PDB file of C-alpha atoms and ligand atoms in Angstrom:
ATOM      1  CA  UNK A   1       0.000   0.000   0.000  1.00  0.00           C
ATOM      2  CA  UNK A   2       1.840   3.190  -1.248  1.00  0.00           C
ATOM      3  CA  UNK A   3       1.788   6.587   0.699  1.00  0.00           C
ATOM      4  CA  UNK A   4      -0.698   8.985  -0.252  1.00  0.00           C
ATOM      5  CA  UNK A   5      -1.198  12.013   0.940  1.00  0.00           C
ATOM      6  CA  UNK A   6      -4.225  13.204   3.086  1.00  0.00           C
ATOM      7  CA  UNK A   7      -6.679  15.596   1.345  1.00  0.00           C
ATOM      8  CA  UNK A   8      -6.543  18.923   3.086  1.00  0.00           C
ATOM      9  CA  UNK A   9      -9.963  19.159   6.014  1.00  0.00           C
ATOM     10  CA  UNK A  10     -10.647  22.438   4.676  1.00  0.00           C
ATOM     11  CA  UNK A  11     -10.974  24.508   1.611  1.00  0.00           C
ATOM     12  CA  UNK A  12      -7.608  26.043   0.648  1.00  0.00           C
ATOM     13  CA  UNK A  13      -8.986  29.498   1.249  1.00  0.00           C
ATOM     14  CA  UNK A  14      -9.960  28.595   4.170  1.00  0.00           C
ATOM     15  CA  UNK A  15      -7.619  29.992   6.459  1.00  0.00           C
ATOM     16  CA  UNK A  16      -7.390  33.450   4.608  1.00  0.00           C
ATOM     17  CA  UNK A  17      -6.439  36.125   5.315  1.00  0.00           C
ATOM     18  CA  UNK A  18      -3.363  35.135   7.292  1.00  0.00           C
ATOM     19  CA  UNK A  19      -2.571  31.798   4.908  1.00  0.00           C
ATOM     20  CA  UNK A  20      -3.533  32.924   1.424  1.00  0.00           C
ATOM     21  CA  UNK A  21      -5.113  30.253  -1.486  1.00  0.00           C
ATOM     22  CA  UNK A  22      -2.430  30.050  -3.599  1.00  0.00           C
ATOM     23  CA  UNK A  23       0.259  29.024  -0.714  1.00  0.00           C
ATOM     24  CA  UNK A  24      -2.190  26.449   0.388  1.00  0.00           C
ATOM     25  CA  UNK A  25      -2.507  24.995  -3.316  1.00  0.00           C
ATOM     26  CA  UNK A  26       0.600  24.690  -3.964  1.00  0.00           C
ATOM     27  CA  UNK A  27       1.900  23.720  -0.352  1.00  0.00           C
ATOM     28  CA  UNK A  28      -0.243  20.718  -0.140  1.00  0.00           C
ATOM     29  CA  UNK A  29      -0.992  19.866  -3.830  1.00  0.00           C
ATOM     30  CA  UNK A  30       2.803  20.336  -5.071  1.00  0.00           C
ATOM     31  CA  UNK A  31       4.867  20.132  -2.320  1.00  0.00           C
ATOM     32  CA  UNK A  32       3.734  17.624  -0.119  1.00  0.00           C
ATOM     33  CA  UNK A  33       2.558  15.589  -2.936  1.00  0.00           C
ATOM     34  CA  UNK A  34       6.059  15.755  -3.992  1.00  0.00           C
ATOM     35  CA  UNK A  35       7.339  14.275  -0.813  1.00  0.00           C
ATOM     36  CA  UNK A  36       4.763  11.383  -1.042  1.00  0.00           C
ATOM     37  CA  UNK A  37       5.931  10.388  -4.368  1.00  0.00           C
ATOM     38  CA  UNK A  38       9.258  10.655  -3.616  1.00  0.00           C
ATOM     39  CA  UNK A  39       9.154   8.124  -0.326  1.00  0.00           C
ATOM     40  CA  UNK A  40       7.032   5.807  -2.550  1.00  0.00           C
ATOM     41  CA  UNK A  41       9.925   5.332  -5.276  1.00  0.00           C
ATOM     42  CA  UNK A  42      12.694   5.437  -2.267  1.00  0.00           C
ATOM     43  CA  UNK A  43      10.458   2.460  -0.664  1.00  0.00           C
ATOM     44  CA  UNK A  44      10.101   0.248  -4.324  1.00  0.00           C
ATOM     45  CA  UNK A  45      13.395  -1.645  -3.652  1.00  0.00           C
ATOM     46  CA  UNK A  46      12.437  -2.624   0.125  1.00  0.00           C
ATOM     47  CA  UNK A  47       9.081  -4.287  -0.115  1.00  0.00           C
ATOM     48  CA  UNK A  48       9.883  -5.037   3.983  1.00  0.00           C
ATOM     49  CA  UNK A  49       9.276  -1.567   4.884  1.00  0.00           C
ATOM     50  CA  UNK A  50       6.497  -0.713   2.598  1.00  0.00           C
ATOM     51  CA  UNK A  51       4.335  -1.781   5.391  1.00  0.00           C
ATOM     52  CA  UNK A  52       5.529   0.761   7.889  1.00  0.00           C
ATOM     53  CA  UNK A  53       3.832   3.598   8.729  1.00  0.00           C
ATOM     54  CA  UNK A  54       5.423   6.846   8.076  1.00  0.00           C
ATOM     55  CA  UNK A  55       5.796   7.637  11.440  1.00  0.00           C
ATOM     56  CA  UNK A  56       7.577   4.249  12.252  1.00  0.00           C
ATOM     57  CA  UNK A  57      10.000   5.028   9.458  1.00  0.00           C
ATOM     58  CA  UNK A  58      10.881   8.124  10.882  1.00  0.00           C
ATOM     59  CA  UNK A  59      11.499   6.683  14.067  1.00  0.00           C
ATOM     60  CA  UNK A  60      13.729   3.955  13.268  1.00  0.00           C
ATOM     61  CA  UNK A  61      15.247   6.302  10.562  1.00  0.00           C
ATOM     62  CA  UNK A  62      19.117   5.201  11.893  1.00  0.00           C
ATOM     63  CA  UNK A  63      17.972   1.944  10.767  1.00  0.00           C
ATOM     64  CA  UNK A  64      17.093   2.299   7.008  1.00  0.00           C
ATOM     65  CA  UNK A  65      19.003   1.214   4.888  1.00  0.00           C
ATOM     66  CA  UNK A  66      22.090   3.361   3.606  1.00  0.00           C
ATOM     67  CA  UNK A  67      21.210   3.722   0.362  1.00  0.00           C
ATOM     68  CA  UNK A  68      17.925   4.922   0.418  1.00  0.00           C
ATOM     69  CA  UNK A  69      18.025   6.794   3.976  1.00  0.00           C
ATOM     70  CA  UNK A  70      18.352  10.114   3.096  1.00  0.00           C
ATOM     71  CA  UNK A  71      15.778   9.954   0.704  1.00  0.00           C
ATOM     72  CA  UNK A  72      13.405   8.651   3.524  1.00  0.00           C
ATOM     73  CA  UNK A  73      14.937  11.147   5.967  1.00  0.00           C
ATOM     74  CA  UNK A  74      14.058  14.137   3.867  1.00  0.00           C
ATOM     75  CA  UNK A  75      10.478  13.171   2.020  1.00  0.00           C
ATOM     76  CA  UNK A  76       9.580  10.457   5.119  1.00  0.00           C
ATOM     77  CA  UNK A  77      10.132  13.281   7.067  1.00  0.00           C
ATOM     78  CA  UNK A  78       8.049  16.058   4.873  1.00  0.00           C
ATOM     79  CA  UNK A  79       5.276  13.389   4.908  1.00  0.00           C
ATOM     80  CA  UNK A  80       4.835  13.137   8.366  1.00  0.00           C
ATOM     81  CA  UNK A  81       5.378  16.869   8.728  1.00  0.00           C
ATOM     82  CA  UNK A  82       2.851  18.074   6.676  1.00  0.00           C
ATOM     83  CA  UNK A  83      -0.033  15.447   7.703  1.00  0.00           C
ATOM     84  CA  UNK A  84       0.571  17.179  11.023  1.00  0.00           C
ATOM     85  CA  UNK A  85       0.884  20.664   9.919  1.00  0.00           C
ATOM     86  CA  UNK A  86      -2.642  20.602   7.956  1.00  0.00           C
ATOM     87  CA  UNK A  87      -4.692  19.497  11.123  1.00  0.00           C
ATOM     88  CA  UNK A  88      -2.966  21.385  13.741  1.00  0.00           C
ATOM     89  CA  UNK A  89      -4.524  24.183  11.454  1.00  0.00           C
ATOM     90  CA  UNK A  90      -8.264  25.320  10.851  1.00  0.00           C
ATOM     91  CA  UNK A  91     -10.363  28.181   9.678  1.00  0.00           C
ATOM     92  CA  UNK A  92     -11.351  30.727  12.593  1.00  0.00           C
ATOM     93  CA  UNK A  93      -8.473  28.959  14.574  1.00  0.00           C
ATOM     94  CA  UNK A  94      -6.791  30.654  17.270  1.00  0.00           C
ATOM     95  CA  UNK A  95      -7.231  32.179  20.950  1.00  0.00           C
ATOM     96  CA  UNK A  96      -6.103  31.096  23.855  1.00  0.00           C
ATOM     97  CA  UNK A  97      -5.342  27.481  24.552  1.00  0.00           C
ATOM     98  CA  UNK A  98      -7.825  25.258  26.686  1.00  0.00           C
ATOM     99  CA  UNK A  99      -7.383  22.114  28.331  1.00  0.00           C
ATOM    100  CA  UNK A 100      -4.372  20.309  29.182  1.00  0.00           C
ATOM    101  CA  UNK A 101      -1.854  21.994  26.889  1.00  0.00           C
ATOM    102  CA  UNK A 102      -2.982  25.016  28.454  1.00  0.00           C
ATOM    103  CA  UNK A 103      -2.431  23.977  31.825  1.00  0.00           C
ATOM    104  CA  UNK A 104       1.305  22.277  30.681  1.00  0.00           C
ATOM    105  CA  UNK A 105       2.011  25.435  28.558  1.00  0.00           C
ATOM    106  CA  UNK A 106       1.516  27.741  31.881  1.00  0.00           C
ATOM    107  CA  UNK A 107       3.651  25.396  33.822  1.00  0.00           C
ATOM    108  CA  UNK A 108       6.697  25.107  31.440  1.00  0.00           C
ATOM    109  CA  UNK A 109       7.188  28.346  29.906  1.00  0.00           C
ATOM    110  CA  UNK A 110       5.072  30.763  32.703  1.00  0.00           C
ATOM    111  CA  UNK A 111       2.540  32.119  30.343  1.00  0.00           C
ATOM    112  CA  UNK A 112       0.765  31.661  26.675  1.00  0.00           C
ATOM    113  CA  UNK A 113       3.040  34.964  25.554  1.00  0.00           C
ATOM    114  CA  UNK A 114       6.037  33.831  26.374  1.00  0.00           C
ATOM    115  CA  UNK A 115       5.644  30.230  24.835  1.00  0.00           C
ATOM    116  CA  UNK A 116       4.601  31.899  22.128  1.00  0.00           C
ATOM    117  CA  UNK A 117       7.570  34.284  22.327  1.00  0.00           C
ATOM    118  CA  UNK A 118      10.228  31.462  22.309  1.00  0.00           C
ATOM    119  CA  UNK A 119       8.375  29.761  19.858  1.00  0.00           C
ATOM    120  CA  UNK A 120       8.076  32.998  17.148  1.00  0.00           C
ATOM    121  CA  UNK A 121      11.867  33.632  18.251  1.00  0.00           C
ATOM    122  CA  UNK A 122      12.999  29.903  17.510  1.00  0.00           C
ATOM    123  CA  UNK A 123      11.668  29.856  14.226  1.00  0.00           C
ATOM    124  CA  UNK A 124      12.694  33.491  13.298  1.00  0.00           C
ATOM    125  CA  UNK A 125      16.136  32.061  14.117  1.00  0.00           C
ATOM    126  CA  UNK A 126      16.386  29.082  11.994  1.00  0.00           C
ATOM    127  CA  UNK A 127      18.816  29.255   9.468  1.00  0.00           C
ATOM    128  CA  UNK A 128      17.510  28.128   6.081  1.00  0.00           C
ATOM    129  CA  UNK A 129      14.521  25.811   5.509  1.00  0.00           C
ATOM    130  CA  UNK A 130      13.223  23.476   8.471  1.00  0.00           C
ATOM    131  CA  UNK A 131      10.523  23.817  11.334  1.00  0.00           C
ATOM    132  CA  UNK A 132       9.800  25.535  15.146  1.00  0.00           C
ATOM    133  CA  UNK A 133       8.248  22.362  17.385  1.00  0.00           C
ATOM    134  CA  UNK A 134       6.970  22.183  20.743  1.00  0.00           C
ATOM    135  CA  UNK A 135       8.100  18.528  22.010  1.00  0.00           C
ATOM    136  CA  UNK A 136       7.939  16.504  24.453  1.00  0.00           C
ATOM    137  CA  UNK A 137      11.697  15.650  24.902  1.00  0.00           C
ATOM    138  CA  UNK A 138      13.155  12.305  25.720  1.00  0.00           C
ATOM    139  CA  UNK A 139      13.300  13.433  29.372  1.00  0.00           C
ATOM    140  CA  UNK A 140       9.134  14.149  29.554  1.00  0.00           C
ATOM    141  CA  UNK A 141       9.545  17.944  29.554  1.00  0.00           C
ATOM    142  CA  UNK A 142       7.833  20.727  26.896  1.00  0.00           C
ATOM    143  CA  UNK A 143      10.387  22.089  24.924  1.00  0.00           C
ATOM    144  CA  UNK A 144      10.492  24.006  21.816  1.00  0.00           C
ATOM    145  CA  UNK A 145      13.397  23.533  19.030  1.00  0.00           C
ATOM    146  CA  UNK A 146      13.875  23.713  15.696  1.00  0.00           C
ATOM    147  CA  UNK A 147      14.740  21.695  13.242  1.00  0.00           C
ATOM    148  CA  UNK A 148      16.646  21.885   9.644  1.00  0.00           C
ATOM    149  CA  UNK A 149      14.997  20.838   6.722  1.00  0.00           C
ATOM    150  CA  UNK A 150      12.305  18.361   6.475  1.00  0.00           C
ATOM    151  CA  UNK A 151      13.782  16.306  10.251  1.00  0.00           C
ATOM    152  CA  UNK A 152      11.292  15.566  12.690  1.00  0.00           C
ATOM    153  CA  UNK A 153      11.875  15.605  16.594  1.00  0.00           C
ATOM    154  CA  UNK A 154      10.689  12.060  16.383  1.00  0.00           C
ATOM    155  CA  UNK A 155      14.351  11.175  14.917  1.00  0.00           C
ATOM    156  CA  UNK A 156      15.805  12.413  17.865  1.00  0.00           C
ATOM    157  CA  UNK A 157      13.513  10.689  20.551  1.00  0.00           C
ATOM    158  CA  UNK A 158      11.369  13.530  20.830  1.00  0.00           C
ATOM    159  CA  UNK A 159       7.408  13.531  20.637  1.00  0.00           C
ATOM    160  CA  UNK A 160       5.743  16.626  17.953  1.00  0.00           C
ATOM    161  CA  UNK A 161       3.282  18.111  19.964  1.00  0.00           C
ATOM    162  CA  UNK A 162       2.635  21.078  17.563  1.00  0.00           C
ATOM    163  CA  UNK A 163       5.373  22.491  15.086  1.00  0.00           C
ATOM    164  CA  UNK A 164       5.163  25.569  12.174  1.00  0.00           C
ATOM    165  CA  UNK A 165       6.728  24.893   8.429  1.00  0.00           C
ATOM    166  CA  UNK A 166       9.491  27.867   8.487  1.00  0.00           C
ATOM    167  CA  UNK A 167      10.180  26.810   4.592  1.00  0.00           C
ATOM    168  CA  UNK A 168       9.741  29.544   2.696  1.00  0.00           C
ATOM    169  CA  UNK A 169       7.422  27.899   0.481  1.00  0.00           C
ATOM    170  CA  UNK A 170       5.359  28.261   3.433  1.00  0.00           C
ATOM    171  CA  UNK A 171       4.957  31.837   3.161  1.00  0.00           C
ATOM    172  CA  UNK A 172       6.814  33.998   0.910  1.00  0.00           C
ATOM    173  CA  UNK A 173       3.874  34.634  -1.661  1.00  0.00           C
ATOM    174  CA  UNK A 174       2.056  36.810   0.848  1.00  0.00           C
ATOM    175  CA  UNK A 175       4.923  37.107   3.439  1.00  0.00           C
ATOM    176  CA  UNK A 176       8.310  37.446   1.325  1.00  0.00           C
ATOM    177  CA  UNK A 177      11.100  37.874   3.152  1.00  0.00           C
ATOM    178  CA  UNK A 178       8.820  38.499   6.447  1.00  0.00           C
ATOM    179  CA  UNK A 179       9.338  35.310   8.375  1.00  0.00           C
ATOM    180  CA  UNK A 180       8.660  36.819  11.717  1.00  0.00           C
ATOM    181  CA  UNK A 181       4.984  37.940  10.330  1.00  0.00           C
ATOM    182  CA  UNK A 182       3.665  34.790   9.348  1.00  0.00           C
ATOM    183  CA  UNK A 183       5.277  33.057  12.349  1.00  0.00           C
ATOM    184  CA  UNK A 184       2.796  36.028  14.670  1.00  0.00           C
ATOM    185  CA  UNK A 185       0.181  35.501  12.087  1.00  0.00           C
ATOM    186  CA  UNK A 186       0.200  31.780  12.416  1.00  0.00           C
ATOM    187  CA  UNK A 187      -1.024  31.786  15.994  1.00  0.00           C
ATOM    188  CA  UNK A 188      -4.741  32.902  14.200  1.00  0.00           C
ATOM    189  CA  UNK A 189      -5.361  29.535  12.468  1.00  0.00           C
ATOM    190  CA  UNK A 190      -4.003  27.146  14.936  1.00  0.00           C
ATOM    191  CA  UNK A 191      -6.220  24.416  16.348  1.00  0.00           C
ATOM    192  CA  UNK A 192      -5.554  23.966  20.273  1.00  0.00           C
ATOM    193  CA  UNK A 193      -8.271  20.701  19.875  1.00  0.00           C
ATOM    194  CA  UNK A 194      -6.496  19.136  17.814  1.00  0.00           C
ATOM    195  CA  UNK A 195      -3.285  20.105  19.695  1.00  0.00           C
ATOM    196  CA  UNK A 196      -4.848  18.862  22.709  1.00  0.00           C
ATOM    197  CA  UNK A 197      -5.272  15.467  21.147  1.00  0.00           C
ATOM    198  CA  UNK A 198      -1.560  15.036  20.245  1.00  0.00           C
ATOM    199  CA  UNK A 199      -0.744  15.799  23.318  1.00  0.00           C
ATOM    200  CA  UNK A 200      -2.900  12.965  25.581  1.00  0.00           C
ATOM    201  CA  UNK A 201      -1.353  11.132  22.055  1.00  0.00           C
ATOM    202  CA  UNK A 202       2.295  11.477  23.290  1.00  0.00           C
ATOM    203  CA  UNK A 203       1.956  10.248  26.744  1.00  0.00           C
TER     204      UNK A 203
HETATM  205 MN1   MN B   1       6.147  22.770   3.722  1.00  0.00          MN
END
């Protein structure tokens, strides 16, 4: 059973005005298509791991073999990353957190604003293409890091609570060079219920 990617829950002009249309088109039509096919042909010679899940592939990433694990590393890892990044998102999105990841927010980083600080700051920072996360780390503590390209936190024994695509494909048709305003902007179409479930997820 080949990877396929998961059609978007919402119109692509659905999160306008802070995600525009076109971005969303192309994001999830082009680019995460793209990853999708690419895994798919990296998989053909392995029929043993054709049976993983994505995430399990990401996971055991150190074990794949050499030949094809880059290739898994980067469009494995865009697959997984963008099945998230779709759900944690939604029209009329936004507010203040409820529930749990509220509560865990609060306790870890003192208040919504400055979670959100670190979190606008961390991906501001990032050098290049890649992603802001909040984790749960190997140790069972929130954390937020970034990573480069298309690498999930799961590679390193961390869990993806929530995370933001800081690939300029991401933004720059309405942002440009802007990062640091679509990272603020962001915050308006997030979905703390969905959030909320990959949290309990993670324990
Ligand atoms: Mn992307």
């Amino acid at each position: 059973m080949a990877h396929e990617v998961p059609p978007l829950p919402y119109d692509y002009a659905a999160l306008e005005p802070y995600i525009d249309a076109q971005t969303m088109t192309l994001h999830h039509d082009k680019h995460h298509a793209t990853y999708v096919t690419n895994l798919n042909n990296a998989l053909q010679k392995y029929p043993q791991l054709q049976n993983k899940s994505p995430e399990e592939l990401i996971r055991g990433i150190k074990s794949v073999p050499d030949d094809i694990r880059t290739a898994v590393r980067n469009n494995g890892g865009g697959h997984v990353n963008h099945s998230m990044f779709w759900k944690i998102m939604k029209p009329k999105g936004g507010g203040a957190p409820t529930g749990k990841i509220a509560d865990e927010i609060k306790s870890a980083f003192g208040s919504l604003e400055d979670f959100q600080k670190l979190f606008n700051d961390t991906g501001t920072k990032q050098f290049g293409s890649g992603w802001v996360w909040l984790v749960r780390n190997s140790g069972g503590k929130l954390q937020v890091l970034s990573t480069p390209n298309q690498d999930n936190p799961m590679m390193d024994g961390h869990y993806p609570i929530m995370g933001n695509d800081v690939w300029e494909h991401a933004y720059y048709l309405k942002y440009q060079n802007k990062r640091a305003d679509y990272l603020a902007a962001w915050w308006n179409v997030v979905n703390w219920d969905e959030i909320n479930k990959r949290l309990q997820a993670g324990k």
